Short mmCIF file of C-alpha atoms and ligand atoms in Angstrom, two decimals:
data_model
loop_
_atom_site.label_atom_id
_atom_site.label_comp_id
_atom_site.label_asym_id
_atom_site.label_seq_id
_atom_site.Cartn_x
_atom_site.Cartn_y
_atom_site.Cartn_z
CA UNK A 10 96.03 105.49 72.56
CA UNK A 11 98.22 103.19 74.72
CA UNK A 12 101.91 103.94 74.22
CA UNK A 13 103.25 100.62 72.89
CA UNK A 14 106.85 101.62 73.64
CA UNK A 15 106.04 102.19 77.42
CA UNK A 16 104.58 98.68 77.59
CA UNK A 17 107.59 97.18 75.92
CA UNK A 18 110.08 99.08 78.08
CA UNK A 19 108.03 98.10 81.13
CA UNK A 20 108.31 94.41 80.13
CA UNK A 21 112.14 94.58 79.60
CA UNK A 22 113.22 97.12 82.13
CA UNK A 23 111.15 96.13 85.15
CA UNK A 24 110.89 92.46 85.00
CA UNK A 25 114.01 91.92 87.23
CA UNK A 26 115.64 95.16 88.09
CA UNK A 27 113.00 96.86 90.28
CA UNK A 28 111.89 95.92 93.77
CA UNK A 29 108.16 96.41 93.27
CA UNK A 30 107.36 97.25 96.70
CA UNK A 31 105.14 100.05 95.54
CA UNK A 32 102.92 100.60 92.53
CA UNK A 33 104.86 101.31 89.30
CA UNK A 34 103.81 103.14 86.24
CA UNK A 35 102.46 100.73 83.65
CA UNK A 36 102.57 97.88 86.14
CA UNK A 37 100.42 94.93 84.99
CA UNK A 38 100.86 92.29 87.62
CA UNK A 39 101.23 92.02 91.37
CA UNK A 40 103.97 93.71 93.31
CA UNK A 41 106.89 91.54 94.22
CA UNK A 42 105.97 89.31 97.08
CA UNK A 43 107.89 90.13 100.37
CA UNK A 44 106.13 87.68 102.57
CA UNK A 45 105.35 83.91 102.48
CA UNK A 46 101.62 84.70 102.30
CA UNK A 47 102.01 86.75 99.26
CA UNK A 48 104.26 84.21 97.64
CA UNK A 49 101.40 81.63 97.95
CA UNK A 50 98.93 84.14 96.56
CA UNK A 51 101.19 84.85 93.52
CA UNK A 52 101.66 81.11 92.99
CA UNK A 53 97.90 80.45 93.07
CA UNK A 54 97.37 83.25 90.56
CA UNK A 55 100.15 82.50 88.18
CA UNK A 56 99.93 78.71 88.01
CA UNK A 57 96.24 77.84 88.86
CA UNK A 58 93.97 80.72 88.02
CA UNK A 59 95.65 82.19 85.01
CA UNK A 60 96.13 78.89 83.15
CA UNK A 61 92.53 77.83 83.72
CA UNK A 62 90.90 81.03 82.86
CA UNK A 63 93.09 81.28 79.75
CA UNK A 64 92.19 77.77 78.69
CA UNK A 65 88.51 78.30 79.28
CA UNK A 66 88.53 81.66 77.36
CA UNK A 67 90.35 80.10 74.44
CA UNK A 68 88.07 77.12 74.35
CA UNK A 69 84.88 79.21 74.48
CA UNK A 70 86.17 81.45 71.78
CA UNK A 71 86.89 78.51 69.63
CA UNK A 72 83.37 77.08 70.12
CA UNK A 73 81.85 80.55 69.16
CA UNK A 74 83.88 80.77 66.02
CA UNK A 75 83.23 77.15 65.03
CA UNK A 76 79.49 77.52 65.42
CA UNK A 77 79.54 80.75 63.59
CA UNK A 78 81.25 79.16 60.57
CA UNK A 79 79.74 75.75 60.66
CA UNK A 80 76.09 76.69 61.18
CA UNK A 81 75.97 79.87 59.10
CA UNK A 82 72.69 80.68 57.42
CA UNK A 83 74.10 80.29 53.93
CA UNK A 84 75.02 76.78 54.51
CA UNK A 85 72.09 75.80 56.58
CA UNK A 86 68.93 76.77 54.74
CA UNK A 87 66.87 74.49 56.87
CA UNK A 88 67.50 74.99 60.64
CA UNK A 89 68.38 71.90 62.65
CA UNK A 90 65.80 70.78 65.09
CA UNK A 91 68.25 69.16 67.56
CA UNK A 92 67.35 70.44 71.13
CA UNK A 93 68.71 67.85 73.39
CA UNK A 94 71.93 65.90 73.77
CA UNK A 95 72.41 63.99 77.13
CA UNK A 96 76.11 63.27 76.77
CA UNK A 97 77.00 66.90 76.14
CA UNK A 98 74.77 68.10 78.94
CA UNK A 99 76.37 65.89 81.43
CA UNK A 100 79.81 66.85 80.25
CA UNK A 101 79.17 70.65 80.43
CA UNK A 102 77.91 70.24 84.04
CA UNK A 103 80.55 67.80 85.23
CA UNK A 104 83.66 69.43 83.74
CA UNK A 105 83.08 72.89 85.33
CA UNK A 106 82.37 71.20 88.68
CA UNK A 107 85.66 69.36 88.52
CA UNK A 108 87.47 72.57 87.60
CA UNK A 109 85.93 74.34 90.62
CA UNK A 110 86.85 71.41 92.88
CA UNK A 111 90.46 71.41 91.57
CA UNK A 112 90.71 75.24 92.22
CA UNK A 113 89.04 74.91 95.71
CA UNK A 114 91.71 72.83 97.17
CA UNK A 115 94.70 75.31 97.00
CA UNK A 116 92.28 78.18 97.47
CA UNK A 117 90.93 76.82 100.82
CA UNK A 118 94.63 75.97 101.88
CA UNK A 119 95.52 79.61 101.23
CA UNK A 120 92.50 81.01 103.06
CA UNK A 121 93.31 78.69 106.05
CA UNK A 122 96.88 79.94 106.01
CA UNK A 123 95.87 83.43 105.99
CA UNK A 124 93.38 82.98 108.86
CA UNK A 125 95.50 81.05 111.15
CA UNK A 126 97.76 83.44 113.00
CA UNK A 127 100.90 81.88 114.23
CA UNK A 128 102.32 82.88 117.56
CA UNK A 129 103.09 86.57 117.09
CA UNK A 130 106.53 88.06 117.85
CA UNK A 131 105.17 91.56 117.45
CA UNK A 132 101.66 92.99 117.79
CA UNK A 133 100.63 96.16 116.06
CA UNK A 134 97.24 97.82 116.40
CA UNK A 135 96.30 100.01 113.42
CA UNK A 136 93.27 102.39 113.73
CA UNK A 137 91.81 104.04 110.78
CA UNK A 138 90.69 107.74 111.20
CA UNK A 139 89.40 110.22 108.69
CA UNK A 140 92.12 110.51 107.35
CA UNK A 141 95.21 109.10 108.69
CA UNK A 142 96.28 105.88 110.56
CA UNK A 143 96.97 105.62 114.29
CA UNK A 144 99.37 102.77 115.40
CA UNK A 145 100.01 101.27 118.74
CA UNK A 146 102.48 98.66 119.90
CA UNK A 147 100.50 97.45 122.80
CA UNK A 148 103.27 95.35 124.36
CA UNK A 149 105.73 98.23 124.12
CA UNK A 150 103.24 100.88 125.33
CA UNK A 151 103.93 103.17 122.39
CA UNK A 152 101.54 104.86 120.05
CA UNK A 153 101.72 107.39 117.20
CA UNK A 154 99.71 108.84 114.35
CA UNK A 155 100.86 108.37 110.75
CA UNK A 156 100.01 111.20 108.37
CA UNK A 157 100.67 111.39 104.60
CA UNK A 158 103.61 113.86 103.68
CA UNK A 159 102.48 116.63 101.36
CA UNK A 160 104.01 116.69 97.96
CA UNK A 161 105.89 119.86 98.53
CA UNK A 162 107.44 118.38 101.66
CA UNK A 163 108.73 115.20 99.99
CA UNK A 164 112.49 114.42 100.05
CA UNK A 165 114.36 112.61 97.32
CA UNK A 166 113.21 109.02 96.62
CA UNK A 167 110.04 109.48 98.66
CA UNK A 168 107.07 108.36 96.58
CA UNK A 169 104.16 110.75 96.16
CA UNK A 170 100.88 109.94 98.06
CA UNK A 171 102.61 106.96 99.81
CA UNK A 172 104.98 108.68 102.21
CA UNK A 173 104.04 109.18 105.83
CA UNK A 174 105.63 111.17 108.61
CA UNK A 175 105.73 108.41 111.15
CA UNK A 176 106.40 104.82 109.64
CA UNK A 177 105.85 101.55 111.19
CA UNK A 178 108.99 99.43 111.84
CA UNK A 179 109.04 95.73 112.04
CA UNK A 180 111.86 93.21 112.15
CA UNK A 181 112.56 90.89 109.27
CA UNK A 182 111.51 87.29 109.50
CA UNK A 183 109.29 87.84 112.50
CA UNK A 184 105.63 87.07 112.74
CA UNK A 185 103.81 90.38 112.86
CA UNK A 186 100.08 90.36 114.03
CA UNK A 187 98.19 93.37 113.12
CA UNK A 188 94.91 94.25 114.90
CA UNK A 189 92.86 96.52 112.69
CA UNK A 190 89.95 98.80 113.63
CA UNK A 191 88.60 102.12 112.90
CA UNK A 192 87.41 105.07 114.94
CA UNK A 193 84.91 106.87 112.60
CA UNK A 194 84.07 105.12 109.32
CA UNK A 195 85.00 102.04 107.47
CA UNK A 196 88.70 101.91 106.28
CA UNK A 197 90.88 99.07 105.21
CA UNK A 198 94.52 98.24 105.98
CA UNK A 199 96.14 96.88 102.91
CA UNK A 200 99.81 96.14 102.09
CA UNK A 201 100.01 94.38 98.60
CA UNK A 202 103.55 93.01 98.86
CA UNK A 203 102.65 91.26 102.12
CA UNK A 204 99.34 89.88 100.69
CA UNK A 205 97.51 91.69 103.58
CA UNK A 206 94.10 93.52 103.34
CA UNK A 207 91.61 93.78 106.19
CA UNK A 208 88.61 96.06 106.67
CA UNK A 209 88.99 98.43 109.55
CA UNK A 210 85.58 98.61 111.27
CA UNK A 211 84.53 100.90 114.11
CA UNK A 212 83.71 98.85 117.25
CA UNK A 213 85.32 95.65 115.96
CA UNK A 214 88.83 94.37 115.85
CA UNK A 215 89.90 92.43 112.77
CA UNK A 216 93.29 90.73 112.70
CA UNK A 217 95.78 89.58 110.07
CA UNK A 218 99.42 88.69 110.05
CA UNK A 219 102.57 88.71 107.92
CA UNK A 220 106.13 87.67 108.03
CA UNK A 221 108.28 89.92 105.99
CA UNK A 222 111.07 88.04 104.36
CA UNK A 223 113.27 90.90 103.07
CA UNK A 224 114.18 94.31 104.48
CA UNK A 225 113.07 97.47 102.79
CA UNK A 226 110.18 100.04 102.70
CA UNK A 227 106.79 98.74 101.68
CA UNK A 228 103.84 100.90 100.78
CA UNK A 229 100.15 100.41 101.10
CA UNK A 230 96.95 102.50 101.00
CA UNK A 231 93.51 102.59 102.74
CA UNK A 232 91.43 100.28 100.56
CA UNK A 233 87.91 101.13 101.65
CA UNK A 234 86.33 104.19 100.31
CA UNK A 235 86.20 106.31 103.52
CA UNK A 236 85.60 109.87 102.47
CA UNK A 237 87.04 112.85 100.68
CA UNK A 238 90.68 112.14 101.64
CA UNK A 239 90.55 108.39 101.27
CA UNK A 240 93.46 108.42 98.76
CA UNK A 241 95.61 110.43 101.22
CA UNK A 242 96.02 107.99 104.07
CA UNK A 243 98.93 105.72 102.93
CA UNK A 244 100.64 103.09 104.96
CA UNK A 245 104.41 102.79 105.17
CA UNK A 246 106.14 99.77 106.71
CA UNK A 247 109.95 99.64 107.10
CA UNK A 248 111.21 96.12 107.45
CA UNK A 249 114.47 96.25 109.24
CA UNK A 250 116.98 94.01 110.92
CA UNK A 251 116.55 92.99 114.46
CA UNK A 252 119.26 95.40 115.76
CA UNK A 253 117.85 98.34 113.76
CA UNK A 254 114.40 97.42 115.15
CA UNK A 255 115.82 97.50 118.73
CA UNK A 256 117.41 100.99 118.18
CA UNK A 257 114.13 102.28 116.65
CA UNK A 258 112.15 100.88 119.60
CA UNK A 259 114.43 102.49 122.07
CA UNK A 260 113.86 105.90 120.48
CA UNK A 261 110.21 105.29 119.94
CA UNK A 262 109.65 104.45 123.67
CA UNK A 263 110.85 108.12 124.30
CA UNK A 264 109.14 109.78 121.49
CA UNK A 265 105.79 107.88 121.39
CA UNK A 266 105.29 106.78 124.93
CA UNK A 267 101.61 106.32 125.73
CA UNK A 268 100.28 107.34 129.18
CA UNK A 269 100.56 104.31 131.46
CA UNK A 270 97.08 103.47 132.02
CA UNK A 271 97.89 100.77 134.61
CA UNK A 272 99.69 103.16 136.79
CA UNK A 273 96.72 105.47 136.64
CA UNK A 274 94.49 102.70 137.78
CA UNK A 275 96.94 101.88 140.61
CA UNK A 276 96.86 105.48 141.73
CA UNK A 277 93.10 105.51 141.65
CA UNK A 278 92.90 102.34 143.67
CA UNK A 279 95.28 103.69 146.24
CA UNK A 280 93.20 106.89 146.56
CA UNK A 281 90.09 104.77 147.13
CA UNK A 282 91.86 102.78 149.69
CA UNK A 283 92.91 106.01 151.41
CA UNK A 284 89.41 107.40 151.40
CA UNK A 285 88.09 104.20 152.96
CU1 CU B 308 90.40 105.24 104.86
#
């Protein structure tokens, strides 16, 4: 049985006190939005979809109850032979059409916003592997793998199944473009509080973007069933100030430096020249 007290305490305790940047026990709605994109998604859900679906459900329920009572067998010994009513047929076609058109306008606007990537300040490439994420910052020539931290190795305040060894860092209020691909099977890179979810497909690069509006640590998970350890390849993003990002980048350039492919090509070209 559902524990009523837990639901009540959830409603009163978590409504304003918790930064929902990760899933919470007894959570019902979305995580708190941390990007403009997610704010629009939450608005569309809360002020368009929810009222419309609620109204339709209530109306249909009323019609069913009304018909059950009014046309019950005991009061209608002789069944009605009505089989046709042009007015009602036009109405029940037109009204749903209008509702769909009204919903389509903000919906397409939202899709367009998500699909049009503004000029990126930072580009990150995320590659899904069985079962971890590999990240690259192509412009900085750094790359690293990001594995989940086992439960026994967790430090205080690190959430179970969501903490990774190497986290991504991005500066706050900057447009981050994420290139998403996979190296073995389908995965999906998803971060609920940024409103971001894209399939990671081997041999193909998908892209998405977000602009984080508050600093903090945000958690996501692989969202495409990818094998036995699908649930154990979380995504952790640290949104930090620009100074903190610069400091991290400095360290990362030492720690995670990728082999400089360009210089290898240069060496090879020089060798070829020498041979000729
Ligand atoms: Cu996966």
